[in-house]
PDB file of C-alpha atoms in Angstrom:
ATOM      1  CA  MET A   1     -28.182  -1.203 -80.408  1.00 90.00           C
ATOM      2  CA  LYS A   2     -24.619  -1.784 -79.230  1.00 94.00           C
ATOM      3  CA  LEU A   3     -23.997  -2.930 -75.663  1.00 95.00           C
ATOM      4  CA  LEU A   4     -20.604  -3.035 -73.968  1.00 97.00           C
ATOM      5  CA  ARG A   5     -20.242  -4.671 -70.574  1.00 96.00           C
ATOM      6  CA  THR A   6     -16.687  -4.334 -69.357  1.00 97.00           C
ATOM      7  CA  GLU A   7     -14.574  -4.453 -66.234  1.00 98.00           C
ATOM      8  CA  SER A   8     -12.002  -2.127 -67.814  1.00 98.00           C
ATOM      9  CA  LEU A   9     -12.333   1.569 -67.059  1.00 99.00           C
ATOM     10  CA  ASP A  10     -10.181   2.492 -70.070  1.00 98.00           C
ATOM     11  CA  GLU A  11     -12.280   0.352 -72.406  1.00 98.00           C
ATOM     12  CA  GLY A  12     -15.432   1.995 -71.110  1.00 98.00           C
ATOM     13  CA  LEU A  13     -14.012   5.490 -71.604  1.00 99.00           C
ATOM     14  CA  ILE A  14     -12.905   4.664 -75.160  1.00 98.00           C
ATOM     15  CA  PHE A  15     -16.391   3.334 -75.926  1.00 98.00           C
ATOM     16  CA  LEU A  16     -17.946   6.578 -74.648  1.00 98.00           C
ATOM     17  CA  ALA A  17     -15.546   8.620 -76.754  1.00 98.00           C
ATOM     18  CA  GLN A  18     -16.016   6.681 -79.987  1.00 97.00           C
ATOM     19  CA  GLU A  19     -19.679   5.657 -80.091  1.00 96.00           C
ATOM     20  CA  PRO A  20     -22.487   8.148 -80.821  1.00 94.00           C
ATOM     21  CA  ASN A  21     -25.402   8.646 -78.438  1.00 96.00           C
ATOM     22  CA  VAL A  22     -24.133   6.343 -75.674  1.00 97.00           C
ATOM     23  CA  HIS A  23     -25.961   6.108 -72.355  1.00 96.00           C
ATOM     24  CA  VAL A  24     -24.358   4.673 -69.233  1.00 97.00           C
ATOM     25  CA  LEU A  25     -26.160   1.749 -67.613  1.00 93.00           C
ATOM     26  CA  ALA A  26     -25.432   0.790 -64.014  1.00 92.00           C
ATOM     27  CA  GLY A  27     -28.587  -0.173 -62.131  1.00 90.00           C
ATOM     28  CA  GLY A  28     -30.935   0.952 -64.880  1.00 89.00           C
ATOM     29  CA  THR A  29     -33.874   1.658 -62.561  1.00 86.00           C
ATOM     30  CA  ASP A  30     -34.508   5.026 -64.232  1.00 87.00           C
ATOM     31  CA  LEU A  31     -32.854   4.448 -67.616  1.00 90.00           C
ATOM     32  CA  ILE A  32     -34.894   1.369 -68.555  1.00 88.00           C
ATOM     33  CA  ILE A  33     -38.167   3.152 -67.733  1.00 88.00           C
ATOM     34  CA  GLN A  34     -37.158   6.149 -69.835  1.00 90.00           C
ATOM     35  CA  MET A  35     -36.241   3.856 -72.737  1.00 91.00           C
ATOM     36  CA  ARG A  36     -39.589   2.046 -72.530  1.00 92.00           C
ATOM     37  CA  LYS A  37     -41.427   5.372 -72.548  1.00 92.00           C
ATOM     38  CA  GLY A  38     -39.384   6.503 -75.537  1.00 93.00           C
ATOM     39  CA  THR A  39     -38.167   9.651 -73.793  1.00 92.00           C
ATOM     40  CA  ILE A  40     -34.602   8.602 -74.611  1.00 91.00           C
ATOM     41  CA  ARG A  41     -33.426   6.472 -77.549  1.00 94.00           C
ATOM     42  CA  PRO A  42     -29.766   5.527 -77.122  1.00 95.00           C
ATOM     43  CA  GLU A  43     -27.821   3.999 -79.972  1.00 96.00           C
ATOM     44  CA  ALA A  44     -25.422   2.274 -77.563  1.00 97.00           C
ATOM     45  CA  LEU A  45     -25.243   1.340 -73.885  1.00 97.00           C
ATOM     46  CA  LEU A  46     -22.208   1.107 -71.634  1.00 98.00           C
ATOM     47  CA  ASP A  47     -22.818  -1.259 -68.725  1.00 97.00           C
ATOM     48  CA  ALA A  48     -20.445   0.170 -66.101  1.00 97.00           C
ATOM     49  CA  SER A  49     -21.709  -1.876 -63.153  1.00 95.00           C
ATOM     50  CA  ALA A  50     -18.692  -4.219 -63.090  1.00 96.00           C
ATOM     51  CA  ILE A  51     -15.900  -1.627 -63.342  1.00 98.00           C
ATOM     52  CA  PRO A  52     -13.951  -1.943 -60.055  1.00 98.00           C
ATOM     53  CA  GLU A  53     -12.961   1.743 -59.903  1.00 98.00           C
ATOM     54  CA  LEU A  54     -16.671   2.600 -59.742  1.00 99.00           C
ATOM     55  CA  LYS A  55     -17.263   0.364 -56.693  1.00 98.00           C
ATOM     56  CA  ILE A  56     -14.744   1.896 -54.271  1.00 98.00           C
ATOM     57  CA  ILE A  57     -15.279   2.893 -50.660  1.00 98.00           C
ATOM     58  CA  ARG A  58     -12.000   4.575 -49.755  1.00 98.00           C
ATOM     59  CA  ARG A  59     -10.946   6.895 -46.971  1.00 97.00           C
ATOM     60  CA  GLN A  60      -7.761   8.968 -47.066  1.00 97.00           C
ATOM     61  CA  GLY A  61      -7.464  11.171 -44.004  1.00 95.00           C
ATOM     62  CA  ARG A  62     -10.682  13.156 -43.710  1.00 95.00           C
ATOM     63  CA  GLU A  63     -11.702  12.547 -47.351  1.00 98.00           C
ATOM     64  CA  LEU A  64     -14.102   9.711 -48.144  1.00 98.00           C
ATOM     65  CA  SER A  65     -14.646   8.513 -51.719  1.00 99.00           C
ATOM     66  CA  LEU A  66     -17.680   6.501 -52.825  1.00 99.00           C
ATOM     67  CA  GLY A  67     -17.833   4.814 -56.235  1.00 99.00           C
ATOM     68  CA  ALA A  68     -20.578   5.822 -58.635  1.00 98.00           C
ATOM     69  CA  ALA A  69     -21.672   2.202 -59.218  1.00 98.00           C
ATOM     70  CA  LEU A  70     -22.275   1.457 -55.541  1.00 98.00           C
ATOM     71  CA  THR A  71     -25.840   0.303 -55.040  1.00 97.00           C
ATOM     72  CA  TYR A  72     -27.971   1.696 -52.267  1.00 96.00           C
ATOM     73  CA  ARG A  73     -27.876  -1.689 -50.547  1.00 96.00           C
ATOM     74  CA  GLU A  74     -24.072  -1.536 -50.565  1.00 98.00           C
ATOM     75  CA  LEU A  75     -24.162   2.036 -49.277  1.00 97.00           C
ATOM     76  CA  VAL A  76     -26.504   1.136 -46.412  1.00 97.00           C
ATOM     77  CA  GLY A  77     -24.278  -1.823 -45.492  1.00 97.00           C
ATOM     78  CA  ALA A  78     -20.995   0.079 -45.762  1.00 97.00           C
ATOM     79  CA  ASP A  79     -18.778   0.712 -42.740  1.00 96.00           C
ATOM     80  CA  LEU A  80     -19.127   4.493 -42.668  1.00 96.00           C
ATOM     81  CA  PRO A  81     -18.448   6.878 -39.763  1.00 96.00           C
ATOM     82  CA  ALA A  82     -21.395   7.288 -37.386  1.00 94.00           C
ATOM     83  CA  SER A  83     -21.582  10.999 -38.213  1.00 96.00           C
ATOM     84  CA  LEU A  84     -22.756  10.044 -41.725  1.00 97.00           C
ATOM     85  CA  HIS A  85     -25.903   8.228 -40.637  1.00 97.00           C
ATOM     86  CA  GLY A  86     -27.945  10.790 -42.576  1.00 98.00           C
ATOM     87  CA  LEU A  87     -26.415   9.492 -45.812  1.00 98.00           C
ATOM     88  CA  LYS A  88     -27.392   5.933 -44.931  1.00 97.00           C
ATOM     89  CA  ASP A  89     -30.880   7.081 -43.911  1.00 96.00           C
ATOM     90  CA  ALA A  90     -31.345   8.656 -47.338  1.00 96.00           C
ATOM     91  CA  ALA A  91     -30.111   5.511 -49.124  1.00 95.00           C
ATOM     92  CA  HIS A  92     -32.298   3.250 -46.989  1.00 93.00           C
ATOM     93  CA  GLY A  93     -35.389   5.269 -47.871  1.00 89.00           C
ATOM     94  CA  VAL A  94     -34.991   4.829 -51.629  1.00 85.00           C
ATOM     95  CA  GLY A  95     -37.714   2.629 -53.090  1.00 78.00           C
ATOM     96  CA  SER A  96     -38.122  -1.056 -52.304  1.00 83.00           C
ATOM     97  CA  PRO A  97     -35.407  -3.572 -51.373  1.00 86.00           C
ATOM     98  CA  GLN A  98     -35.382  -4.675 -55.013  1.00 89.00           C
ATOM     99  CA  ILE A  99     -34.688  -1.121 -56.172  1.00 88.00           C
ATOM    100  CA  ARG A 100     -31.995  -0.613 -53.523  1.00 92.00           C
ATOM    101  CA  ASN A 101     -30.316  -3.801 -54.734  1.00 92.00           C
ATOM    102  CA  THR A 102     -29.825  -2.332 -58.219  1.00 93.00           C
ATOM    103  CA  ALA A 103     -30.115   1.491 -58.141  1.00 94.00           C
ATOM    104  CA  THR A 104     -26.760   3.251 -57.893  1.00 96.00           C
ATOM    105  CA  LEU A 105     -25.308   6.364 -56.342  1.00 97.00           C
ATOM    106  CA  GLY A 106     -24.051   7.717 -59.670  1.00 97.00           C
ATOM    107  CA  GLY A 107     -27.293   6.956 -61.460  1.00 95.00           C
ATOM    108  CA  ASN A 108     -29.288   8.981 -58.951  1.00 94.00           C
ATOM    109  CA  ILE A 109     -26.884  11.909 -59.268  1.00 97.00           C
ATOM    110  CA  CYS A 110     -26.822  11.907 -63.074  1.00 96.00           C
ATOM    111  CA  ASN A 111     -30.587  11.474 -63.320  1.00 94.00           C
ATOM    112  CA  ALA A 112     -30.770  14.853 -61.528  1.00 95.00           C
ATOM    113  CA  SER A 113     -34.283  14.445 -60.216  1.00 92.00           C
ATOM    114  CA  PRO A 114     -35.348  17.264 -57.860  1.00 91.00           C
ATOM    115  CA  ALA A 115     -36.769  14.503 -55.634  1.00 88.00           C
ATOM    116  CA  GLY A 116     -33.618  12.341 -55.594  1.00 90.00           C
ATOM    117  CA  ASP A 117     -33.105  11.457 -51.935  1.00 93.00           C
ATOM    118  CA  ILE A 118     -29.334  11.037 -52.014  1.00 96.00           C
ATOM    119  CA  ILE A 119     -28.588  14.445 -53.525  1.00 97.00           C
ATOM    120  CA  PRO A 120     -29.436  16.750 -50.555  1.00 98.00           C
ATOM    121  CA  PRO A 121     -27.156  14.843 -48.130  1.00 98.00           C
ATOM    122  CA  LEU A 122     -24.303  15.025 -50.639  1.00 99.00           C
ATOM    123  CA  LEU A 123     -24.924  18.745 -51.152  1.00 99.00           C
ATOM    124  CA  ALA A 124     -24.859  19.248 -47.389  1.00 99.00           C
ATOM    125  CA  LEU A 125     -21.512  17.419 -47.338  1.00 99.00           C
ATOM    126  CA  ASP A 126     -20.194  19.808 -50.018  1.00 98.00           C
ATOM    127  CA  ALA A 127     -19.518  16.782 -52.233  1.00 99.00           C
ATOM    128  CA  GLN A 128     -17.202  16.814 -55.232  1.00 99.00           C
ATOM    129  CA  LEU A 129     -17.772  14.702 -58.341  1.00 99.00           C
ATOM    130  CA  HIS A 130     -14.974  13.056 -60.315  1.00 99.00           C
ATOM    131  CA  LEU A 131     -15.611  12.577 -64.036  1.00 99.00           C
ATOM    132  CA  MET A 132     -13.323  10.915 -66.569  1.00 99.00           C
ATOM    133  CA  ARG A 133     -13.082  10.940 -70.357  1.00 99.00           C
ATOM    134  CA  TRP A 134     -10.685   9.568 -72.999  1.00 98.00           C
ATOM    135  CA  VAL A 135      -8.653  12.313 -74.693  1.00 97.00           C
ATOM    136  CA  GLN A 136      -5.776  11.788 -77.144  1.00 95.00           C
ATOM    137  CA  GLY A 137      -5.073   8.225 -76.094  1.00 96.00           C
ATOM    138  CA  ALA A 138      -5.270   8.674 -72.315  1.00 98.00           C
ATOM    139  CA  PRO A 139      -7.851   9.123 -69.551  1.00 98.00           C
ATOM    140  CA  THR A 140      -8.322  12.604 -68.082  1.00 98.00           C
ATOM    141  CA  THR A 141     -10.164  13.580 -64.918  1.00 98.00           C
ATOM    142  CA  ARG A 142     -12.333  16.558 -64.088  1.00 98.00           C
ATOM    143  CA  ARG A 143     -13.466  17.468 -60.579  1.00 98.00           C
ATOM    144  CA  VAL A 144     -16.610  19.551 -60.089  1.00 99.00           C
ATOM    145  CA  ALA A 145     -18.770  20.495 -57.110  1.00 99.00           C
ATOM    146  CA  LEU A 146     -22.116  18.712 -57.040  1.00 99.00           C
ATOM    147  CA  SER A 147     -23.799  22.083 -56.546  1.00 98.00           C
ATOM    148  CA  SER A 148     -22.352  23.250 -59.899  1.00 98.00           C
ATOM    149  CA  PHE A 149     -23.014  19.934 -61.648  1.00 98.00           C
ATOM    150  CA  LEU A 150     -26.799  20.113 -61.236  1.00 98.00           C
ATOM    151  CA  LYS A 151     -28.288  22.421 -63.877  1.00 97.00           C
ATOM    152  CA  GLY A 152     -32.011  21.683 -63.649  1.00 95.00           C
ATOM    153  CA  LYS A 153     -34.553  18.879 -63.694  1.00 94.00           C
ATOM    154  CA  GLY A 154     -32.817  16.021 -65.509  1.00 93.00           C
ATOM    155  CA  GLN A 155     -29.982  18.335 -66.561  1.00 96.00           C
ATOM    156  CA  THR A 156     -26.336  18.160 -65.507  1.00 98.00           C
ATOM    157  CA  ASP A 157     -22.894  19.414 -66.462  1.00 97.00           C
ATOM    158  CA  ARG A 158     -21.776  15.960 -67.653  1.00 98.00           C
ATOM    159  CA  ALA A 159     -20.501  15.823 -71.227  1.00 97.00           C
ATOM    160  CA  PRO A 160     -21.728  12.818 -73.292  1.00 96.00           C
ATOM    161  CA  GLU A 161     -18.260  11.229 -73.343  1.00 97.00           C
ATOM    162  CA  GLU A 162     -17.709  11.630 -69.591  1.00 98.00           C
ATOM    163  CA  LEU A 163     -18.163   8.932 -66.957  1.00 99.00           C
ATOM    164  CA  LEU A 164     -18.855   9.744 -63.321  1.00 99.00           C
ATOM    165  CA  THR A 165     -16.420   7.526 -61.421  1.00 99.00           C
ATOM    166  CA  HIS A 166     -16.830   8.560 -57.799  1.00 99.00           C
ATOM    167  CA  VAL A 167     -17.988  11.133 -55.270  1.00 99.00           C
ATOM    168  CA  SER A 168     -15.767  12.553 -52.524  1.00 99.00           C
ATOM    169  CA  PHE A 169     -16.294  14.708 -49.463  1.00 99.00           C
ATOM    170  CA  GLU A 170     -14.795  15.408 -46.066  1.00 97.00           C
ATOM    171  CA  VAL A 171     -16.139  13.305 -43.212  1.00 96.00           C
ATOM    172  CA  PRO A 172     -17.746  15.575 -40.587  1.00 92.00           C
ATOM    173  CA  ALA A 173     -15.290  16.298 -37.778  1.00 89.00           C
ATOM    174  CA  ASP A 174     -15.867  15.678 -34.070  1.00 88.00           C
ATOM    175  CA  ARG A 175     -18.986  17.360 -32.718  1.00 92.00           C
ATOM    176  CA  SER A 176     -20.460  17.363 -36.240  1.00 96.00           C
ATOM    177  CA  VAL A 177     -23.200  15.262 -37.801  1.00 97.00           C
ATOM    178  CA  LEU A 178     -25.320  14.829 -40.933  1.00 98.00           C
ATOM    179  CA  VAL A 179     -29.077  14.269 -40.629  1.00 98.00           C
ATOM    180  CA  PHE A 180     -31.709  13.582 -43.305  1.00 98.00           C
ATOM    181  CA  GLN A 181     -35.466  14.085 -43.215  1.00 96.00           C
ATOM    182  CA  LYS A 182     -38.032  13.089 -45.831  1.00 93.00           C
ATOM    183  CA  LEU A 183     -41.769  13.496 -46.282  1.00 89.00           C
ATOM    184  CA  GLY A 184     -43.600  11.312 -48.820  1.00 70.00           C
ATOM    185  CA  LEU A 185     -47.195  10.348 -49.493  1.00 58.00           C
ATOM    186  CA  ARG A 186     -46.732   7.148 -47.523  1.00 49.00           C
ATOM    187  CA  GLU A 187     -44.139   5.624 -45.237  1.00 50.00           C
ATOM    188  CA  ALA A 188     -42.615   3.154 -47.705  1.00 48.00           C
ATOM    189  CA  LEU A 189     -41.846   3.161 -51.453  1.00 49.00           C
ATOM    190  CA  ALA A 190     -42.572   6.899 -51.628  1.00 49.00           C
ATOM    191  CA  ILE A 191     -40.920   9.388 -53.927  1.00 53.00           C
ATOM    192  CA  SER A 192     -40.139  12.417 -51.791  1.00 57.00           C
ATOM    193  CA  ARG A 193     -42.725  15.156 -51.753  1.00 81.00           C
ATOM    194  CA  ILE A 194     -40.018  17.095 -49.960  1.00 93.00           C
ATOM    195  CA  CYS A 195     -36.701  16.242 -48.291  1.00 94.00           C
ATOM    196  CA  LEU A 196     -33.938  17.999 -46.410  1.00 97.00           C
ATOM    197  CA  ALA A 197     -30.408  17.322 -45.164  1.00 98.00           C
ATOM    198  CA  VAL A 198     -28.417  19.271 -42.594  1.00 99.00           C
ATOM    199  CA  ALA A 199     -24.717  18.935 -41.823  1.00 98.00           C
ATOM    200  CA  ALA A 200     -23.790  20.921 -38.736  1.00 98.00           C
ATOM    201  CA  GLY A 201     -21.244  21.236 -35.967  1.00 97.00           C
ATOM    202  CA  GLU A 202     -21.607  22.360 -32.361  1.00 97.00           C
ATOM    203  CA  LYS A 203     -19.360  23.846 -29.697  1.00 96.00           C
ATOM    204  CA  GLU A 204     -20.386  25.234 -26.328  1.00 96.00           C
ATOM    205  CA  GLY A 205     -24.053  25.240 -27.268  1.00 96.00           C
ATOM    206  CA  ARG A 206     -23.701  27.070 -30.589  1.00 98.00           C
ATOM    207  CA  PHE A 207     -23.568  25.983 -34.209  1.00 98.00           C
ATOM    208  CA  THR A 208     -20.022  26.211 -35.550  1.00 98.00           C
ATOM    209  CA  PHE A 209     -21.215  25.694 -39.131  1.00 97.00           C
ATOM    210  CA  ALA A 210     -24.318  24.588 -40.991  1.00 98.00           C
ATOM    211  CA  ARG A 211     -24.906  23.328 -44.511  1.00 98.00           C
ATOM    212  CA  ILE A 212     -28.541  22.803 -45.483  1.00 99.00           C
ATOM    213  CA  ALA A 213     -29.873  21.304 -48.712  1.00 98.00           C
ATOM    214  CA  THR A 214     -33.447  20.719 -49.820  1.00 97.00           C
ATOM    215  CA  GLY A 215     -35.056  18.525 -52.454  1.00 95.00           C
ATOM    216  CA  SER A 216     -38.343  19.023 -54.344  1.00 91.00           C
ATOM    217  CA  LEU A 217     -38.430  22.772 -53.708  1.00 92.00           C
ATOM    218  CA  GLY A 218     -37.552  23.689 -57.287  1.00 87.00           C
ATOM    219  CA  GLU A 219     -36.106  22.406 -60.531  1.00 91.00           C
ATOM    220  CA  THR A 220     -33.159  20.848 -58.713  1.00 94.00           C
ATOM    221  CA  ALA A 221     -31.967  20.136 -55.181  1.00 96.00           C
ATOM    222  CA  LEU A 222     -30.383  23.250 -53.699  1.00 96.00           C
ATOM    223  CA  ARG A 223     -28.336  24.583 -50.811  1.00 97.00           C
ATOM    224  CA  GLU A 224     -30.095  27.127 -48.565  1.00 98.00           C
ATOM    225  CA  PRO A 225     -27.529  29.895 -47.920  1.00 97.00           C
ATOM    226  CA  SER A 226     -29.730  32.284 -45.910  1.00 97.00           C
ATOM    227  CA  ALA A 227     -30.637  29.591 -43.399  1.00 98.00           C
ATOM    228  CA  GLU A 228     -27.022  28.394 -43.258  1.00 98.00           C
ATOM    229  CA  GLN A 229     -25.714  31.882 -42.521  1.00 98.00           C
ATOM    230  CA  TYR A 230     -28.291  32.428 -39.810  1.00 98.00           C
ATOM    231  CA  LEU A 231     -27.472  29.171 -38.025  1.00 98.00           C
ATOM    232  CA  THR A 232     -23.709  29.657 -37.989  1.00 98.00           C
ATOM    233  CA  GLY A 233     -22.843  31.007 -34.549  1.00 98.00           C
ATOM    234  CA  ALA A 234     -26.444  30.834 -33.324  1.00 98.00           C
ATOM    235  CA  PRO A 235     -27.394  28.964 -30.129  1.00 98.00           C
ATOM    236  CA  LEU A 236     -29.024  25.542 -30.205  1.00 98.00           C
ATOM    237  CA  SER A 237     -32.493  26.659 -29.103  1.00 98.00           C
ATOM    238  CA  GLU A 238     -36.145  26.604 -30.113  1.00 98.00           C
ATOM    239  CA  ASP A 239     -35.999  30.327 -30.899  1.00 98.00           C
ATOM    240  CA  THR A 240     -33.148  29.669 -33.338  1.00 99.00           C
ATOM    241  CA  TYR A 241     -35.025  26.824 -34.987  1.00 98.00           C
ATOM    242  CA  ALA A 242     -38.167  28.948 -35.412  1.00 98.00           C
ATOM    243  CA  ALA A 243     -36.261  31.867 -36.932  1.00 98.00           C
ATOM    244  CA  CYS A 244     -34.315  29.583 -39.261  1.00 98.00           C
ATOM    245  CA  GLY A 245     -37.538  27.849 -40.250  1.00 97.00           C
ATOM    246  CA  ALA A 246     -39.040  31.199 -41.225  1.00 97.00           C
ATOM    247  CA  LEU A 247     -36.053  31.878 -43.483  1.00 97.00           C
ATOM    248  CA  ILE A 248     -36.305  28.568 -45.264  1.00 96.00           C
ATOM    249  CA  ALA A 249     -40.080  29.008 -45.638  1.00 96.00           C
ATOM    250  CA  GLU A 250     -39.443  32.389 -47.251  1.00 96.00           C
ATOM    251  CA  ALA A 251     -36.989  30.780 -49.669  1.00 94.00           C
ATOM    252  CA  ALA A 252     -39.604  28.143 -50.543  1.00 93.00           C
ATOM    253  CA  GLU A 253     -42.226  30.828 -51.118  1.00 93.00           C
ATOM    254  CA  ASN A 254     -39.959  32.744 -53.498  1.00 92.00           C
ATOM    255  CA  ARG A 255     -39.087  29.569 -55.375  1.00 92.00           C
ATOM    256  CA  LEU A 256     -42.603  28.123 -55.623  1.00 92.00           C
ATOM    257  CA  HIS A 257     -44.606  31.325 -56.036  1.00 88.00           C
ATOM    258  CA  GLY A 258     -47.874  30.640 -57.856  1.00 88.00           C
ATOM    259  CA  ARG A 259     -47.708  26.857 -57.516  1.00 90.00           C
ATOM    260  CA  SER A 260     -50.520  24.899 -55.882  1.00 90.00           C
ATOM    261  CA  THR A 261     -48.008  22.971 -53.758  1.00 89.00           C
ATOM    262  CA  LEU A 262     -46.689  26.126 -52.074  1.00 91.00           C
ATOM    263  CA  PRO A 263     -48.866  26.139 -48.908  1.00 91.00           C
ATOM    264  CA  PHE A 264     -48.064  22.492 -48.164  1.00 92.00           C
ATOM    265  CA  LYS A 265     -44.355  22.696 -48.952  1.00 93.00           C
ATOM    266  CA  ARG A 266     -43.858  25.982 -47.064  1.00 94.00           C
ATOM    267  CA  GLU A 267     -45.192  24.418 -43.859  1.00 94.00           C
ATOM    268  CA  ALA A 268     -43.594  21.040 -44.486  1.00 94.00           C
ATOM    269  CA  ILE A 269     -40.069  22.367 -44.976  1.00 96.00           C
ATOM    270  CA  GLN A 270     -40.300  24.354 -41.741  1.00 96.00           C
ATOM    271  CA  GLY A 271     -41.369  21.222 -39.891  1.00 96.00           C
ATOM    272  CA  LEU A 272     -38.636  19.078 -41.425  1.00 96.00           C
ATOM    273  CA  LEU A 273     -35.959  21.654 -40.600  1.00 98.00           C
ATOM    274  CA  THR A 274     -37.119  21.991 -37.006  1.00 97.00           C
ATOM    275  CA  HIS A 275     -37.166  18.223 -36.625  1.00 97.00           C
ATOM    276  CA  ALA A 276     -33.664  17.960 -38.100  1.00 98.00           C
ATOM    277  CA  LEU A 277     -32.226  20.675 -35.840  1.00 98.00           C
ATOM    278  CA  ARG A 278     -33.783  19.100 -32.761  1.00 98.00           C
ATOM    279  CA  ALA A 279     -32.229  15.775 -33.766  1.00 97.00           C
ATOM    280  CA  ILE A 280     -28.835  17.464 -34.087  1.00 98.00           C
ATOM    281  CA  GLU A 281     -29.225  19.074 -30.659  1.00 97.00           C
ATOM    282  CA  LYS A 282     -30.122  15.701 -29.147  1.00 96.00           C
ATOM    283  CA  GLU A 283     -27.049  14.066 -30.655  1.00 94.00           C
ATOM    284  CA  MET A 284     -24.712  16.905 -29.672  1.00 91.00           C
ATOM    285  CA  THR A 285     -25.911  17.132 -26.083  1.00 87.00           C
ATOM    286  CA  SER A 286     -26.456  13.452 -25.257  1.00 80.00           C
TER     287      SER A 286
END
């Protein structure tokens, strides 16, 4: 098996373009397990963990860009706006400290697990992905919404010769915040049984916008448009939270019909959403 470890983005892109059956290695927390199980058998590996362009934390105006090779430890320790604490909460809840030291933002996205903790917060932030490939002697870039990139469990829109370089999104404006909630089988080291992220804004006691994303309610993490539409313009109140919870429970029931996990997940997602909306109200009114 060929292995290329490089600090050159161009060299990495050329390697992806020229070698057959290449897999990208950054942290390797999922890839190595899959290789040991024999579920994937790459002929070559590109170690992209040392490419500087994949380690950026850059803000230009309202837009924040995060490199795909950032580890969760680096993400938790990053100087991010306070309104993004939900993103840090999601990163901090991933695995053990040893896993957070090596697992990467881009690896979690490209692994496309329905239970990937970092994906719902990024969906709620309406995140864009930036992918590069080598074409006719030069690098080219493609930008795609995360919501369009995810195609199913373990399935994405990434072409084999493409490299995810970074994620970008607009930082929530004043009177806006991102929150994350997760329910696992135990408090620590738990893969999410179910998780949820809400980005929302408030003015004069009403929601100015809401973006809600759930994980482990289907084949991939998803936005929840019916609940989002209901919240927009609605008052911050227990009646609103109950009605919105009923909508998201209905969505879960349609998605999980016939599955043994439905009764648990239907109740759990309502509880997580209510908890998240109460947390937003507390932040907005304190």
